[in-house]
mmCIF file of C-alpha atoms in Angstrom:
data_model
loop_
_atom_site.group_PDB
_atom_site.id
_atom_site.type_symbol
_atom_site.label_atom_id
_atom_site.label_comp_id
_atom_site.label_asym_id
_atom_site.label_seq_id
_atom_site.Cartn_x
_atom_site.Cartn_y
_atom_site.Cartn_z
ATOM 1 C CA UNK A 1 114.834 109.571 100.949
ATOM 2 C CA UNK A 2 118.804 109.337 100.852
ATOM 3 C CA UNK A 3 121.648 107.846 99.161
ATOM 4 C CA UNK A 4 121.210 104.945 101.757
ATOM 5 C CA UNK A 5 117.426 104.356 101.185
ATOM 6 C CA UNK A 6 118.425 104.332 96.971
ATOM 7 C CA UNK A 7 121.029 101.914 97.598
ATOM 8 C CA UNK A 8 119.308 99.108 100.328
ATOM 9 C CA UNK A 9 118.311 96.285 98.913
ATOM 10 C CA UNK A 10 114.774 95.590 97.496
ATOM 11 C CA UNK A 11 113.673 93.352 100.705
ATOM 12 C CA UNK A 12 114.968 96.357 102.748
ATOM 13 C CA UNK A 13 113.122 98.244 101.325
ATOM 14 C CA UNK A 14 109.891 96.434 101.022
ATOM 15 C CA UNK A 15 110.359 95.686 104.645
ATOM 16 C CA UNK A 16 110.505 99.411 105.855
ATOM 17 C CA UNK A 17 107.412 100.493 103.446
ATOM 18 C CA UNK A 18 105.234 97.346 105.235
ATOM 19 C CA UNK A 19 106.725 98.578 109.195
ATOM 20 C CA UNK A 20 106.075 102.171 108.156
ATOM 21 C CA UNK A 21 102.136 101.222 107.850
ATOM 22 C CA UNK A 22 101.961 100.046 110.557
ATOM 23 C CA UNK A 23 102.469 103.653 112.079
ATOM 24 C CA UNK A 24 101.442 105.991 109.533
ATOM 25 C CA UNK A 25 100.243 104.231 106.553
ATOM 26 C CA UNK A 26 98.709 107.319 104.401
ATOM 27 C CA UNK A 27 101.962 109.107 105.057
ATOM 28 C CA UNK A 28 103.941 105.734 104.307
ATOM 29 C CA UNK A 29 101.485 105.686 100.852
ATOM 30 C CA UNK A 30 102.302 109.278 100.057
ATOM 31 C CA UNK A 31 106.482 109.082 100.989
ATOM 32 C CA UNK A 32 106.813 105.164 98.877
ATOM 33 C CA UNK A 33 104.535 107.149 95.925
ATOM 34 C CA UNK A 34 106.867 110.099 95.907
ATOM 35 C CA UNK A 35 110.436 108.158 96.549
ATOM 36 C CA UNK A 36 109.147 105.641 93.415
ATOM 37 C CA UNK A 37 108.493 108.767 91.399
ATOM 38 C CA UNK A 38 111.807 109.519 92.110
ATOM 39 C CA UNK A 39 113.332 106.421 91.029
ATOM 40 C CA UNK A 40 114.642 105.718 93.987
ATOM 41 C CA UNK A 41 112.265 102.597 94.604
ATOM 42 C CA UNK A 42 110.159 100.390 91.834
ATOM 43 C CA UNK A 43 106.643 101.164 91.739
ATOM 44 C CA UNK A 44 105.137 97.215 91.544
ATOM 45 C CA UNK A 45 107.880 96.742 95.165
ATOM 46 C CA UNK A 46 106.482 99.955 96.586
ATOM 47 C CA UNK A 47 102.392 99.081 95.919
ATOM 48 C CA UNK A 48 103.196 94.920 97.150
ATOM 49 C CA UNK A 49 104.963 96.326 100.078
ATOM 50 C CA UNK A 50 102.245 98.715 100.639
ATOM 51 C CA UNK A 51 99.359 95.883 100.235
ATOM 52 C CA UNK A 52 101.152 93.834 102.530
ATOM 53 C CA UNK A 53 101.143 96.147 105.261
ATOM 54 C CA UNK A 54 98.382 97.636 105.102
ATOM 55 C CA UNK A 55 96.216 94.724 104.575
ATOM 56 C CA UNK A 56 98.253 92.870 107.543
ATOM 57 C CA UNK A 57 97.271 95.616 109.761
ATOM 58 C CA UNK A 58 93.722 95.736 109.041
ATOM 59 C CA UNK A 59 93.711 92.289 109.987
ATOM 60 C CA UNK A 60 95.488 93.045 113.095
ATOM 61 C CA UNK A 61 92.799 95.395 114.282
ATOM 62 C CA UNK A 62 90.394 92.677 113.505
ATOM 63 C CA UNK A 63 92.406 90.537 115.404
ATOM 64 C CA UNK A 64 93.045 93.028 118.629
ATOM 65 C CA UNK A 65 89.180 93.749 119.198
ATOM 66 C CA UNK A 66 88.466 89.804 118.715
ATOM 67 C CA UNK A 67 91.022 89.357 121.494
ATOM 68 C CA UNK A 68 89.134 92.210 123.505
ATOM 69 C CA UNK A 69 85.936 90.186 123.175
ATOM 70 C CA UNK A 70 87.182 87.331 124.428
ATOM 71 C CA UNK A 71 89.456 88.876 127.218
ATOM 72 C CA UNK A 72 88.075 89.664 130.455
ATOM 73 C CA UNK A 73 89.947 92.088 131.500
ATOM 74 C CA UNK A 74 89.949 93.973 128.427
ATOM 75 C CA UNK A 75 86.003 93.894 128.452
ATOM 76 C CA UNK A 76 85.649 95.831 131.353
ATOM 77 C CA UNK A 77 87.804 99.028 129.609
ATOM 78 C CA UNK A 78 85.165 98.875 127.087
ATOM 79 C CA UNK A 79 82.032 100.739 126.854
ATOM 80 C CA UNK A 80 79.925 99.059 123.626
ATOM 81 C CA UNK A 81 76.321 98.019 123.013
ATOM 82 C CA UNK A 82 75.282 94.772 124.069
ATOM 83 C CA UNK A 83 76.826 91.952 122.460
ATOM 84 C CA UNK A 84 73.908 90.490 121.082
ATOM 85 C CA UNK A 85 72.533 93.828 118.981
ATOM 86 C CA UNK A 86 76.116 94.536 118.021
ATOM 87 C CA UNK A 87 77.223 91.074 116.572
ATOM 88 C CA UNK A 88 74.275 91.634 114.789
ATOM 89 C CA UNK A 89 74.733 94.790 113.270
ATOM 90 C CA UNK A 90 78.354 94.119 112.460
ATOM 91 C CA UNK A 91 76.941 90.628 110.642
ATOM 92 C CA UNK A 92 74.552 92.656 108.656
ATOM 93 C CA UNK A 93 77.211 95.747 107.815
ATOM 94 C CA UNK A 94 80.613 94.002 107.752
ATOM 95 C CA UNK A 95 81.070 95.117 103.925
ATOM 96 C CA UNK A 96 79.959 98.351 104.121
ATOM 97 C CA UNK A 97 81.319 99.414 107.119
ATOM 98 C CA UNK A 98 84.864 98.100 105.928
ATOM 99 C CA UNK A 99 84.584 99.604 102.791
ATOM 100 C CA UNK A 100 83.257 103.274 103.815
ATOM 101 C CA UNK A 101 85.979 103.302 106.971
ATOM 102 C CA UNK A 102 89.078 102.453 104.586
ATOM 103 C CA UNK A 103 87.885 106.015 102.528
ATOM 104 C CA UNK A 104 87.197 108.011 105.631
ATOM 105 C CA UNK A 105 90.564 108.690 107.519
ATOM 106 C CA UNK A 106 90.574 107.623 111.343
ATOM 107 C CA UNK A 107 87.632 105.405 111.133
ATOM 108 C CA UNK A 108 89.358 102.363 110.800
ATOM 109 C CA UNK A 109 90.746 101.819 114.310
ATOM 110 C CA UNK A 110 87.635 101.831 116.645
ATOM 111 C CA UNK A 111 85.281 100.186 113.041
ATOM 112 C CA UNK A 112 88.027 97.244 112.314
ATOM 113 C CA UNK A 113 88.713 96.716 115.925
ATOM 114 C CA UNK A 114 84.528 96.687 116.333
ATOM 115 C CA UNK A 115 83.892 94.346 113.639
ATOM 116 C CA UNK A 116 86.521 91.660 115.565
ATOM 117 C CA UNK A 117 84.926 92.582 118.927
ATOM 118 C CA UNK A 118 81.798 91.711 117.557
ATOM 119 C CA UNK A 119 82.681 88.468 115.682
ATOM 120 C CA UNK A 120 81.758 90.020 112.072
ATOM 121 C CA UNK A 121 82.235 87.164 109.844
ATOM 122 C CA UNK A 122 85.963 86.929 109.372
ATOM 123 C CA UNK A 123 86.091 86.044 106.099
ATOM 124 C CA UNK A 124 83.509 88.880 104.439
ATOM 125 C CA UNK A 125 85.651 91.208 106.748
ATOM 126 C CA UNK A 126 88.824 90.011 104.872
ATOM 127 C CA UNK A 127 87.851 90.557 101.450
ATOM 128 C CA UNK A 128 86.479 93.755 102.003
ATOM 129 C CA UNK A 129 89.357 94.858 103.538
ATOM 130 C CA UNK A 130 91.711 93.589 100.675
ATOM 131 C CA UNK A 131 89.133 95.032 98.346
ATOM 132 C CA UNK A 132 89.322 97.737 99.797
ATOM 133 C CA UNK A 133 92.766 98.256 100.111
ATOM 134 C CA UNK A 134 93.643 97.255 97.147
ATOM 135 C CA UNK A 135 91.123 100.267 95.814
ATOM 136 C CA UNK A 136 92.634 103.102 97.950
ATOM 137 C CA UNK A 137 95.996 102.343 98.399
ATOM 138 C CA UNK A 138 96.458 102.660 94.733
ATOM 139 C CA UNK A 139 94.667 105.927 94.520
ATOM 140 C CA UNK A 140 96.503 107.423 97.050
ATOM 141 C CA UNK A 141 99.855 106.300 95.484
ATOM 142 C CA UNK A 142 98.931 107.473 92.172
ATOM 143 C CA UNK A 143 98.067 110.714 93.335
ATOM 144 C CA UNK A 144 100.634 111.187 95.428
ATOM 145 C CA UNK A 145 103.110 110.521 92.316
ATOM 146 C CA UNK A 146 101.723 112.938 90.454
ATOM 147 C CA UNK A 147 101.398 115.719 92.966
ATOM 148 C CA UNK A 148 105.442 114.594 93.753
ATOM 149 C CA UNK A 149 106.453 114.889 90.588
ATOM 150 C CA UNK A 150 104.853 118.583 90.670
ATOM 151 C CA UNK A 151 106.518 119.650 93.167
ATOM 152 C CA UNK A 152 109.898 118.390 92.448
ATOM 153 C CA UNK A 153 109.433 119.396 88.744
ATOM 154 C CA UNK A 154 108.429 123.154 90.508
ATOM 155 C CA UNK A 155 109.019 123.545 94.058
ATOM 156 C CA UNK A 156 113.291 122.332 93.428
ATOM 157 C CA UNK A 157 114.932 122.593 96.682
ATOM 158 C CA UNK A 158 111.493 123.363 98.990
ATOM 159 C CA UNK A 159 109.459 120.292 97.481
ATOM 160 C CA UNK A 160 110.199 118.728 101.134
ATOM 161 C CA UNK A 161 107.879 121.509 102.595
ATOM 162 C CA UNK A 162 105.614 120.687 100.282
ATOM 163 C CA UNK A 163 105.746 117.502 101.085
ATOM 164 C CA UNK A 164 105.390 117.895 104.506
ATOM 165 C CA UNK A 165 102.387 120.303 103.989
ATOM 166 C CA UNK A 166 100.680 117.497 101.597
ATOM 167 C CA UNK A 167 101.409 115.068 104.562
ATOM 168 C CA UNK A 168 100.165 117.225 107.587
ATOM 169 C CA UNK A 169 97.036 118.415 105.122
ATOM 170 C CA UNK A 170 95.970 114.546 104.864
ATOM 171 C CA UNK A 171 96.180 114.292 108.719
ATOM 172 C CA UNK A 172 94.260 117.414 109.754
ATOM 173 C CA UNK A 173 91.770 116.408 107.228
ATOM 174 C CA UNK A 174 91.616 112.563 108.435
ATOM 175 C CA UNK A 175 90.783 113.790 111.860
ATOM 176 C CA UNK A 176 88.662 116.314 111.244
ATOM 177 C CA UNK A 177 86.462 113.907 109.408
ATOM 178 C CA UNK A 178 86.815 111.288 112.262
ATOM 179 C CA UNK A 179 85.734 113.772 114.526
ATOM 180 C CA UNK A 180 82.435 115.019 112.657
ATOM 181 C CA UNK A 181 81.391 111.698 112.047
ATOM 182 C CA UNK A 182 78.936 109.812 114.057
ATOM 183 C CA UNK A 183 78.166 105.943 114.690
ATOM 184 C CA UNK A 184 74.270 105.128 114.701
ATOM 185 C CA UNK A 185 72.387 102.527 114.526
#
């Protein structure tokens, strides 16, 4: 976060916190957290921005796997459970399985994308993914100001490693959750 970044203006701003979810957005959460701590962005225009984004891109992955269910081609890259017992499952679930991916790191690209493939009722999948956004995007930020305030209060000139290290540490965890889980029935 530079001298440029301090002085863009707010929509500038705003606009590169929402485009930066849609490629990292727990990094994104963790950089806007720190750079508001900092005073180098307001906190209500980082955690809008941040909604935004996030909440646009959950939508998106609903939005991609509905388009992969309804796509030909697309269907035949896919290997899923019949329609039938999946649309069902995702009906039942939608909630919960929005609510438990957003807090488990790398399960909301295949689950979000699912719950679109299978038609999960749109507007149950929405709210829980607001909800739920809402819930741990603000978590994240606030502990991510906190823990960047500690390090630039102690770490001086190497709170960037830190901040790296905090970063990378909330990747390697995020997969190695994704990759212990398991999807049953």
């Amino acid at each position: 976060m530079n001298a440029s970044w301090t002085g863009a203006a707010w929509w500038a701003k705003g606009l590169g916190i929402i485009i930066g979810t849609f490629i990292l957005e727990d990094a994104t959460t963790i950089l806007a957290a720190m750079a508001a701590d900092q005073g180098k962005i307001d906190i209500p225009l980082a955690l809008i921005a941040l909604y935004i984004g996030v909440a646009v891109g959950d939508l998106g992955l609903y939005g991609l796997g509905a388009l992969g269910g309804k796509w030909p081609p697309a269907q035949r890259w896919l290997t899923l459970p019949k329609h039938d017992r999946g649309r069902a499952w995702f009906a039942r679930n939608v909630v919960r399985t929005v609510i438990i991916s957003r807090f488990i790191p790398g399960a909301r690209l295949p689950l979000y994308t699912a719950c679109g493939f299978f038609r999960a009722p749109f507007g149950r999948f929405a709210l829980s993914a607001v909800g739920a956004t809402l819930i741990w995007t603000s978590l994240l930020f606030g502990v991510s100001m906190h823990i960047g305030n500690w390090m630039s209060a102690h770490l001086a000139s190497w709170r960037w490693l830190g901040i790296a290290g905090f970063i990378f540490t909330m990747l390697f965890v995020g997969r190695l959750i994704a990759r212990l889980q398991t999807f049953s029935d």
